């Protein structure tokens, strides 16, 4: 539910912070005080389209609206999947939405402190609040939602989920069928290509480690003369010697001899003699290794050519099939698997057609049962809504749940025809209304606005309250065009509705205001030659005076007594209310 709302520099609101209660929250105040501005601010918070220049308070550069929502387990189950998908879920039991409107036209929207687009704010807002009076937020006006309402009202959620699972499996099988039924000439061309690719890769007999070894071989073969020259030079310096220069090993041997003589005279030289002697032995090993290495070098142009050809083949395959030899081999495996699948295409086609027929039959049975249950529930829903409308003094109104189907040759056969099928079934549902006798039913979005529309929405919300998952409902001036007697009925409907939802209501009728669980007064005053809207919760005593004013009195004895009586009647009715879900006109 909406726990707290903060509004700053919005229209004639300087700064307001409101704390709401569960149940029925009512707003009263003089016309023009700013009651509907509060609703407009909520609409803006939910991503409503508006111009910053028209709503930002004169003299301010920006308007800021922030809402804190307390998430019950039911609310969390509704909103958390969307938050997780958007990466905005912090796991807490509060959700904070904010929107900043700037004169430049720039919007800054945030969810739990993270910047988002207006579209994201709107998507989340539709799951949190329904505003009657701002059609874009009222879920009952969105035809795509009507089928879900009917299914939840009828308790068909599980059956619908089972059908959706079957339809999903059917779609996967049909997609596989389409893949198998591609043009035969295309398949033939594909087979030729795959056979060539598989043959080319297999003929190469590639080894993932081969390329590195070949590159090393090529380096050695291409530089054989230079390798031999360098190895021979090193060996000669160590062991061969030259006429003008003695070999390193000869010099070290002489040094060892001299140090041995020195050691006889001074034993302290022994470690140095040993170090030189060790170096001599190590260099003798190096000299022998260089000689073997030099003698083993082979200048082989034919082998070099073979290595170059092999590397060229590997490079050619990599250009076609992958950046590495491993990727080339993996490409070959995939091509071989696809070739195998195409080769067995007829067998697979027969198996898929059999699967499709079985799944289509099962989906048809599930959809038929679901459709029959919907028709029964639709009749009950029609009667329930019309009964609610009659109690709200709209006796002649007709409410219709229109259920239609569209033919589709690819759909399941039901009642001798094939119908279009999706994850929701074969039915297309829309709620229609004929407010006046003799008029044909029309879509909800096309009914007249005002008290008539408000009462219709209230009747629908009352009947569908358990099926309606939106936690907070807002009715802006639901009492437009209705009398005080009807106002009492409307107020009681709102209070009953508030047992399953949080309800915010802007009203001018004391009969509705007297039933509020939280009563806020909206007033306008002039501060420093500027109009300022103020909102404050009323105590029990203040409510009496506010209701007396709404009754048309000037807080005289009679109007105060009437106000006190209204509040007392409201409290008594609440205490004696019928159990949730039971509607009784006699008790009302």
XYZ file of C-alpha atoms in Angstrom:
588
model
C 0.000 0.000 0.000
C 0.981 3.653 -0.335
C 2.430 4.511 3.070
C 3.834 7.986 2.540
C 3.622 10.648 -0.182
C 5.875 13.702 -0.415
C 5.070 16.524 -2.874
C 7.212 19.626 -3.404
C 6.662 22.584 -5.778
C 3.820 20.877 -7.650
C 1.104 23.262 -8.948
C -0.001 25.296 -5.895
C 1.507 22.814 -3.426
C 4.639 24.226 -1.818
C 5.539 21.224 0.307
C 3.303 18.452 1.658
C 4.114 15.128 3.307
C 1.191 12.738 3.790
C 1.059 9.496 5.754
C -1.733 7.133 4.754
C -3.437 4.363 6.673
C -4.720 0.976 5.560
C -8.425 0.920 4.758
C -10.438 3.915 3.538
C -8.605 7.272 3.369
C -10.840 10.239 2.480
C -9.943 13.763 1.341
C -12.355 16.655 1.769
C -12.039 20.386 1.249
C -13.394 23.342 -0.661
C -13.508 23.255 -4.451
C -10.176 24.493 -5.811
C -8.295 23.757 -2.592
C -6.067 21.228 -4.358
C -7.588 17.800 -3.682
C -7.343 16.692 -7.292
C -3.822 18.135 -7.494
C -2.752 15.494 -4.978
C -4.221 12.816 -7.258
C -2.455 14.426 -10.237
C 0.810 14.219 -8.302
C 0.262 10.501 -7.678
C -0.479 10.078 -11.384
C 2.801 11.834 -12.205
C 4.631 9.561 -9.756
C 3.225 6.570 -11.643
C 4.677 7.772 -14.954
C 1.753 9.915 -16.126
C 2.431 12.132 -19.135
C 2.467 15.834 -18.304
C 4.313 19.050 -19.072
C 6.750 20.353 -16.493
C 5.897 23.979 -17.283
C 2.240 23.468 -16.356
C 2.742 21.637 -13.048
C 5.907 23.166 -11.577
C 5.075 25.810 -9.004
C 5.687 29.369 -10.165
C 9.130 30.537 -9.111
C 10.526 27.017 -8.727
C 12.815 25.240 -11.179
C 11.677 21.721 -10.410
C 8.911 19.686 -8.787
C 9.654 16.523 -6.815
C 7.227 13.725 -5.912
C 8.183 10.708 -3.830
C 6.093 7.751 -2.702
C 6.994 5.083 -0.159
C 5.078 1.823 -0.557
C 4.866 -0.751 2.236
C 4.884 -4.201 0.627
C 2.778 -6.900 2.237
C 3.613 -10.513 1.273
C 0.807 -10.342 -1.312
C 2.088 -7.026 -2.710
C 5.655 -8.336 -2.806
C 4.585 -11.426 -4.764
C 2.908 -9.111 -7.286
C 5.687 -6.559 -7.775
C 8.905 -8.470 -7.009
C 9.137 -10.441 -10.304
C 9.073 -7.153 -12.242
C 11.673 -5.621 -9.906
C 13.947 -8.655 -10.260
C 13.644 -8.581 -14.050
C 14.647 -4.903 -14.041
C 17.448 -5.440 -11.504
C 15.763 -3.142 -8.948
C 14.868 -5.553 -6.147
C 16.697 -4.873 -2.882
C 14.821 -7.587 -0.981
C 13.240 -5.143 1.480
C 9.605 -4.688 2.463
C 9.501 -1.102 1.158
C 9.521 0.298 -2.361
C 10.427 3.936 -2.999
C 9.419 5.662 -6.242
C 10.403 9.242 -7.027
C 10.089 11.601 -9.963
C 11.664 15.002 -10.496
C 10.176 17.330 -13.124
C 12.366 20.148 -14.463
C 11.389 23.201 -16.475
C 13.895 22.118 -19.104
C 11.657 19.103 -19.738
C 14.121 16.655 -18.215
C 12.654 13.952 -15.966
C 14.641 12.160 -13.280
C 12.874 8.965 -12.203
C 14.155 6.626 -9.509
C 13.154 3.280 -8.013
C 14.817 2.424 -4.704
C 17.335 5.183 -5.432
C 18.313 3.864 -8.881
C 17.643 5.908 -12.020
C 15.031 4.465 -14.402
C 12.991 5.633 -17.386
C 9.451 7.004 -17.199
C 8.295 3.810 -18.944
C 9.681 1.678 -16.088
C 7.958 3.928 -13.549
C 4.702 3.506 -15.465
C 5.093 -0.286 -15.668
C 5.616 -0.597 -11.916
C 2.936 1.987 -11.137
C 0.267 -0.057 -12.917
C 0.926 -2.891 -10.470
C 0.707 -0.626 -7.412
C -2.162 1.839 -7.886
C -5.355 2.165 -9.925
C -6.569 5.744 -10.332
C -10.160 6.277 -11.400
C -10.220 9.523 -13.308
C -6.865 8.899 -15.030
C -7.765 6.244 -17.583
C -4.229 5.225 -18.355
C -3.843 3.856 -14.827
C -7.243 2.174 -14.440
C -6.648 -1.508 -15.137
C -10.357 -2.198 -15.701
C -10.182 -0.019 -18.825
C -7.384 -2.150 -20.297
C -9.184 -4.844 -22.296
C -6.179 -7.166 -22.175
C -6.674 -7.385 -18.394
C -10.331 -8.486 -18.553
C -9.626 -12.165 -19.196
C -7.324 -12.274 -16.183
C -10.015 -10.676 -13.996
C -12.592 -13.239 -15.112
C -10.216 -16.160 -14.510
C -9.266 -14.931 -11.036
C -12.934 -14.284 -10.202
C -13.778 -17.843 -11.306
C -10.760 -19.389 -9.564
C -9.347 -20.707 -12.846
C -5.735 -19.603 -12.368
C -4.314 -23.120 -11.990
C -6.274 -24.526 -14.954
C -5.070 -21.631 -17.090
C -1.457 -22.235 -16.025
C -1.730 -25.912 -17.029
C -3.116 -24.920 -20.426
C -0.307 -22.382 -20.906
C 2.241 -25.128 -20.224
C 0.634 -27.397 -22.841
C 0.461 -24.572 -25.394
C 4.121 -23.731 -24.769
C 5.097 -27.330 -25.486
C 2.896 -27.319 -28.603
C 4.631 -24.182 -29.879
C 8.053 -25.764 -29.426
C 6.988 -28.869 -31.362
C 5.504 -26.739 -34.156
C 8.697 -24.709 -34.396
C 10.664 -27.936 -34.737
C 8.225 -29.036 -37.452
C 8.760 -25.813 -39.365
C 12.503 -26.325 -39.164
C 12.072 -29.814 -40.631
C 9.673 -28.721 -43.361
C 11.971 -26.258 -45.037
C 12.129 -26.324 -48.807
C 13.549 -29.641 -50.074
C 15.862 -27.912 -52.536
C 17.238 -25.820 -49.700
C 17.756 -29.001 -47.689
C 19.538 -30.623 -50.632
C 21.814 -27.606 -51.016
C 22.413 -27.619 -47.296
C 23.313 -31.314 -47.331
C 25.828 -30.784 -50.154
C 27.455 -27.945 -48.255
C 27.544 -29.881 -44.987
C 29.008 -32.961 -46.682
C 31.761 -30.835 -48.232
C 32.521 -29.091 -44.929
C 32.575 -32.312 -42.906
C 34.715 -34.047 -45.547
C 37.187 -31.172 -45.740
C 37.638 -30.995 -41.965
C 37.864 -34.764 -41.488
C 40.347 -35.144 -44.371
C 42.675 -32.671 -42.677
C 42.927 -34.920 -39.575
C 43.562 -31.962 -37.332
C 45.148 -32.098 -33.894
C 44.589 -29.123 -31.543
C 48.294 -29.131 -30.528
C 49.631 -29.590 -34.061
C 49.740 -25.960 -35.173
C 52.085 -24.822 -32.405
C 54.453 -27.718 -33.107
C 54.493 -26.951 -36.836
C 55.240 -23.283 -36.209
C 58.243 -24.291 -34.101
C 59.446 -26.712 -36.781
C 59.128 -24.052 -39.464
C 61.260 -21.646 -37.439
C 64.019 -24.249 -37.037
C 63.981 -25.436 -40.662
C 63.915 -21.932 -42.106
C 66.939 -20.885 -39.996
C 69.041 -24.096 -40.231
C 72.191 -22.412 -41.604
C 72.104 -19.649 -39.011
C 71.483 -22.137 -36.202
C 74.458 -24.237 -37.323
C 76.686 -21.162 -37.563
C 75.810 -19.935 -34.066
C 76.110 -23.385 -32.462
C 79.526 -23.955 -34.079
C 80.764 -20.530 -32.987
C 79.773 -21.218 -29.395
C 81.421 -24.637 -29.428
C 84.619 -23.276 -30.970
C 84.930 -20.549 -28.354
C 84.450 -23.054 -25.554
C 86.531 -25.963 -26.768
C 88.051 -25.482 -30.200
C 90.233 -22.443 -29.822
C 91.940 -20.417 -32.547
C 95.583 -19.809 -33.460
C 95.586 -16.386 -31.818
C 93.114 -17.212 -29.022
C 92.997 -20.146 -26.618
C 89.679 -21.944 -25.932
C 87.705 -21.039 -22.811
C 88.024 -24.564 -21.429
C 91.813 -24.470 -21.857
C 92.001 -21.170 -20.003
C 89.784 -22.467 -17.202
C 91.921 -25.643 -16.988
C 95.040 -23.507 -16.564
C 93.270 -21.430 -13.915
C 92.301 -24.570 -11.998
C 95.925 -25.782 -12.115
C 97.286 -22.484 -10.786
C 94.645 -22.271 -8.036
C 95.460 -25.836 -6.981
C 99.102 -24.814 -6.540
C 97.968 -21.731 -4.614
C 95.779 -23.881 -2.389
C 98.800 -25.909 -1.307
C 100.363 -22.728 0.016
C 97.124 -21.209 1.392
C 94.208 -23.587 2.099
C 91.845 -20.582 2.363
C 91.781 -20.461 -1.450
C 90.116 -23.901 -1.643
C 86.510 -22.618 -2.128
C 87.598 -20.423 -5.027
C 89.481 -23.257 -6.665
C 86.416 -25.490 -6.259
C 84.109 -22.869 -7.824
C 86.337 -22.505 -10.892
C 86.646 -26.275 -11.194
C 82.819 -26.657 -11.045
C 82.446 -24.025 -13.758
C 84.963 -25.937 -15.873
C 82.948 -29.162 -15.605
C 79.666 -27.348 -16.424
C 81.132 -25.660 -19.490
C 82.543 -28.993 -20.676
C 78.947 -30.339 -20.547
C 77.710 -27.282 -22.463
C 80.397 -27.734 -25.097
C 79.465 -31.384 -25.626
C 75.748 -30.449 -25.876
C 76.497 -27.718 -28.434
C 78.480 -30.167 -30.527
C 75.632 -32.700 -30.517
C 73.099 -29.924 -31.306
C 75.289 -28.633 -34.190
C 75.783 -32.061 -35.662
C 72.030 -32.768 -35.431
C 70.935 -29.691 -37.407
C 69.584 -30.703 -40.798
C 69.051 -28.381 -43.710
C 65.939 -29.949 -45.338
C 64.105 -27.739 -47.889
C 61.670 -30.555 -48.704
C 60.531 -30.890 -45.078
C 60.220 -27.101 -44.796
C 57.925 -27.105 -47.821
C 55.761 -29.836 -46.241
C 55.435 -27.843 -43.018
C 54.518 -24.677 -44.932
C 51.825 -26.545 -46.881
C 50.355 -28.028 -43.691
C 50.255 -24.637 -41.981
C 48.631 -23.116 -45.059
C 45.908 -25.788 -44.953
C 45.264 -25.140 -41.255
C 45.084 -21.385 -41.873
C 42.616 -21.918 -44.725
C 40.348 -24.032 -42.509
C 40.530 -21.443 -39.715
C 39.455 -18.684 -42.113
C 36.356 -20.723 -42.976
C 35.357 -22.415 -39.755
C 36.884 -20.805 -36.660
C 39.678 -18.802 -35.118
C 41.419 -21.841 -33.606
C 41.900 -25.501 -34.539
C 39.614 -26.427 -31.615
C 36.846 -24.228 -33.054
C 37.317 -25.781 -36.496
C 36.911 -29.258 -35.004
C 33.811 -28.124 -33.072
C 32.336 -26.689 -36.283
C 32.896 -30.042 -37.947
C 31.113 -31.878 -35.124
C 28.110 -29.533 -35.343
C 27.973 -29.861 -39.118
C 28.092 -33.649 -38.813
C 25.223 -33.580 -36.279
C 23.110 -31.349 -38.542
C 23.838 -33.598 -41.502
C 22.713 -36.579 -39.456
C 19.496 -34.768 -38.472
C 18.699 -33.892 -42.093
C 19.391 -37.458 -43.161
C 16.739 -38.654 -40.694
C 14.317 -35.826 -41.480
C 11.399 -38.037 -42.528
C 11.533 -40.081 -39.340
C 11.699 -36.928 -37.247
C 8.817 -35.363 -39.199
C 6.566 -38.322 -38.461
C 7.432 -38.239 -34.757
C 6.850 -34.468 -34.522
C 3.493 -34.681 -36.328
C 2.401 -37.344 -33.878
C 3.488 -35.145 -30.963
C 1.697 -32.132 -32.435
C -1.558 -34.025 -32.841
C -1.438 -35.331 -29.270
C -0.598 -31.915 -27.790
C -3.241 -30.137 -29.884
C -5.839 -32.624 -28.678
C -4.821 -32.177 -25.056
C -4.778 -28.373 -25.396
C -8.226 -28.485 -27.031
C -9.677 -30.465 -24.129
C -8.143 -28.097 -21.576
C -9.276 -24.996 -23.500
C -12.823 -26.347 -23.876
C -13.137 -26.999 -20.128
C -11.686 -23.566 -19.383
C -14.062 -21.876 -21.831
C -17.113 -23.618 -20.351
C -16.087 -22.573 -16.837
C -15.590 -19.000 -18.031
C -19.083 -18.864 -19.501
C -20.588 -20.009 -16.216
C -18.481 -17.509 -14.267
C -19.349 -14.727 -16.740
C -23.071 -15.177 -16.060
C -22.451 -15.014 -12.298
C -20.238 -11.957 -12.698
C -22.846 -10.178 -14.828
C -25.558 -10.742 -12.214
C -23.272 -9.719 -9.349
C -22.218 -6.454 -11.019
C -25.785 -5.596 -12.046
C -26.928 -6.216 -8.456
C -24.236 -3.850 -7.221
C -25.271 -1.237 -9.793
C -28.914 -1.552 -8.758
C -27.996 -0.931 -5.127
C -26.071 2.133 -6.311
C -29.279 3.433 -7.964
C -28.409 2.322 -11.511
C -31.253 -0.197 -11.736
C -31.525 -0.170 -15.525
C -27.822 -0.678 -16.229
C -26.708 -3.854 -17.988
C -23.255 -5.364 -17.579
C -22.066 -7.876 -20.179
C -19.027 -10.134 -20.234
C -18.476 -10.608 -23.966
C -16.663 -13.862 -24.776
C -15.629 -14.313 -28.391
C -13.530 -16.742 -30.401
C -11.664 -16.480 -33.688
C -11.460 -19.349 -36.150
C -8.042 -20.715 -37.060
C -7.398 -23.822 -39.184
C -4.308 -24.557 -37.099
C -6.218 -24.502 -33.814
C -7.877 -27.329 -31.873
C -11.263 -28.625 -32.992
C -13.992 -27.771 -30.478
C -17.724 -28.003 -31.191
C -17.063 -28.835 -34.841
C -14.804 -25.841 -35.557
C -11.147 -25.032 -35.178
C -10.387 -22.020 -32.989
C -7.360 -19.772 -32.515
C -5.419 -20.840 -29.421
C -2.819 -19.163 -27.232
C -1.542 -19.582 -23.696
C -4.800 -18.191 -22.252
C -7.118 -20.461 -24.237
C -9.548 -19.872 -27.098
C -11.544 -17.004 -25.551
C -11.262 -13.249 -26.018
C -12.986 -11.446 -23.142
C -14.148 -7.842 -22.863
C -16.367 -6.159 -20.284
C -19.221 -4.094 -21.794
C -21.734 -1.761 -20.150
C -25.091 -0.243 -21.074
C -25.691 2.387 -18.351
C -29.192 3.245 -19.555
C -32.188 1.166 -20.617
C -32.444 0.699 -24.369
C -28.783 1.392 -25.090
C -26.510 -1.295 -26.559
C -23.569 -2.420 -24.406
C -20.354 -0.500 -25.074
C -16.707 -0.905 -24.013
C -15.938 0.477 -20.553
C -13.594 3.099 -21.975
C -16.465 4.654 -23.982
C -18.920 5.238 -21.128
C -19.615 8.778 -19.974
C -17.435 10.160 -17.211
C -18.788 11.483 -13.917
C -20.865 9.835 -11.213
C -22.201 7.159 -13.558
C -18.727 6.004 -14.520
C -17.553 6.198 -10.916
C -20.375 4.005 -9.660
C -19.769 1.463 -12.404
C -16.094 1.220 -11.510
C -16.971 0.959 -7.836
C -19.446 -1.852 -8.547
C -16.865 -3.712 -10.627
C -14.142 -3.217 -8.055
C -16.471 -4.395 -5.282
C -17.321 -7.639 -7.066
C -13.780 -8.225 -8.322
C -12.006 -7.110 -5.159
C -10.595 -10.564 -4.449
C -9.538 -11.000 -8.088
C -8.013 -7.512 -8.307
C -4.339 -7.709 -7.390
C -3.630 -3.935 -7.430
C -3.146 -3.020 -3.741
C -4.176 0.671 -3.798
C -7.278 2.134 -5.459
C -7.900 5.872 -5.864
C -11.311 7.377 -6.660
C -11.232 11.055 -7.593
C -14.607 12.691 -6.817
C -16.562 9.450 -7.105
C -19.601 11.305 -5.730
C -19.976 13.598 -8.757
C -23.645 13.821 -9.688
C -25.045 11.571 -6.938
C -27.315 12.336 -4.002
C -26.639 11.960 -0.307
C -28.722 8.758 -0.101
C -26.724 7.148 -2.881
C -23.618 8.605 -1.262
C -24.204 6.450 1.815
C -24.362 3.352 -0.388
C -21.229 4.433 -2.262
C -19.406 5.076 1.003
C -20.277 1.638 2.323
C -19.146 0.050 -0.927
C -15.857 1.918 -0.657
C -15.385 0.800 2.931
C -16.115 -2.837 2.006
C -13.662 -2.504 -0.869
C -11.062 -1.170 1.564
C -11.105 -4.486 3.424
C -9.122 -6.057 0.564
C -7.360 -2.919 -0.698
C -6.144 0.430 0.463
C -8.632 3.009 -0.880
C -8.043 6.760 -1.313
C -11.128 8.818 -2.116
C -11.674 12.509 -2.883
C -15.245 13.402 -1.913
C -17.642 16.272 -1.279
C -20.274 14.112 0.406
C -20.330 13.873 4.208
C -22.015 10.452 3.921
C -18.832 9.078 2.289
C -16.393 11.075 4.413
C -18.006 9.832 7.640
C -16.966 6.249 6.819
C -13.277 7.038 6.351
C -10.704 5.265 8.504
C -8.395 8.235 7.939
C -9.800 11.696 7.152
C -7.616 14.427 5.642
C -8.673 18.008 5.054
C -7.274 19.905 2.061
C -7.312 23.682 2.360
C -5.884 26.644 0.492
C -4.496 29.791 2.062
C -2.476 32.817 0.983
C 1.068 33.037 2.327
C 3.291 35.933 1.254
C 0.799 36.771 -1.489
C 1.002 33.200 -2.846
C -1.700 30.511 -2.810
C -0.564 27.456 -0.872
C -2.326 24.093 -0.497
C -2.151 22.469 2.921
C -3.213 18.963 3.970
C -3.692 17.754 7.520
C -5.261 14.690 9.156
C -8.336 15.438 11.269
C -8.984 14.372 14.832
C -12.441 13.089 15.813
C -13.480 16.536 16.985
C -12.195 18.211 13.836
C -14.037 15.656 11.704
C -17.332 16.735 13.275
C -16.767 20.347 12.217
C -15.581 19.322 8.732
C -18.657 17.132 8.177
C -20.892 19.896 9.507
C -19.432 22.202 6.875
C -20.019 19.595 4.154
C -23.647 19.299 5.296
C -24.088 22.920 4.315
C -24.147 24.407 7.775
C -21.918 26.928 9.449
C -21.008 24.662 12.343
C -24.284 25.556 14.019
C -25.868 23.331 16.613
C -28.066 21.476 14.105
C -25.316 20.801 11.571
C -22.913 19.686 14.301
C -25.536 17.298 15.687
C -26.127 15.922 12.184
C -22.385 15.458 11.703
C -22.038 13.662 15.032
C -24.966 11.425 14.099
C -23.357 10.588 10.738
C -20.102 9.591 12.436
C -21.959 7.534 15.033
C -23.973 5.753 12.339
C -20.796 5.063 10.423
C -19.053 3.585 13.457
C -22.089 1.452 14.296
C -22.379 0.170 10.731
C -18.684 -0.761 10.658
C -18.966 -2.625 13.949
C -21.987 -4.585 12.708
C -20.657 -5.157 9.195
C -21.216 -8.526 7.514
C -18.245 -10.899 6.955
C -15.890 -10.022 4.102
C -17.167 -11.121 0.706
C -20.872 -11.147 1.731
C -22.994 -8.330 0.339
C -26.403 -7.666 1.889
C -28.632 -4.830 0.743
C -30.868 -5.331 3.775
C -28.013 -4.627 6.161
C -27.031 -1.607 4.124
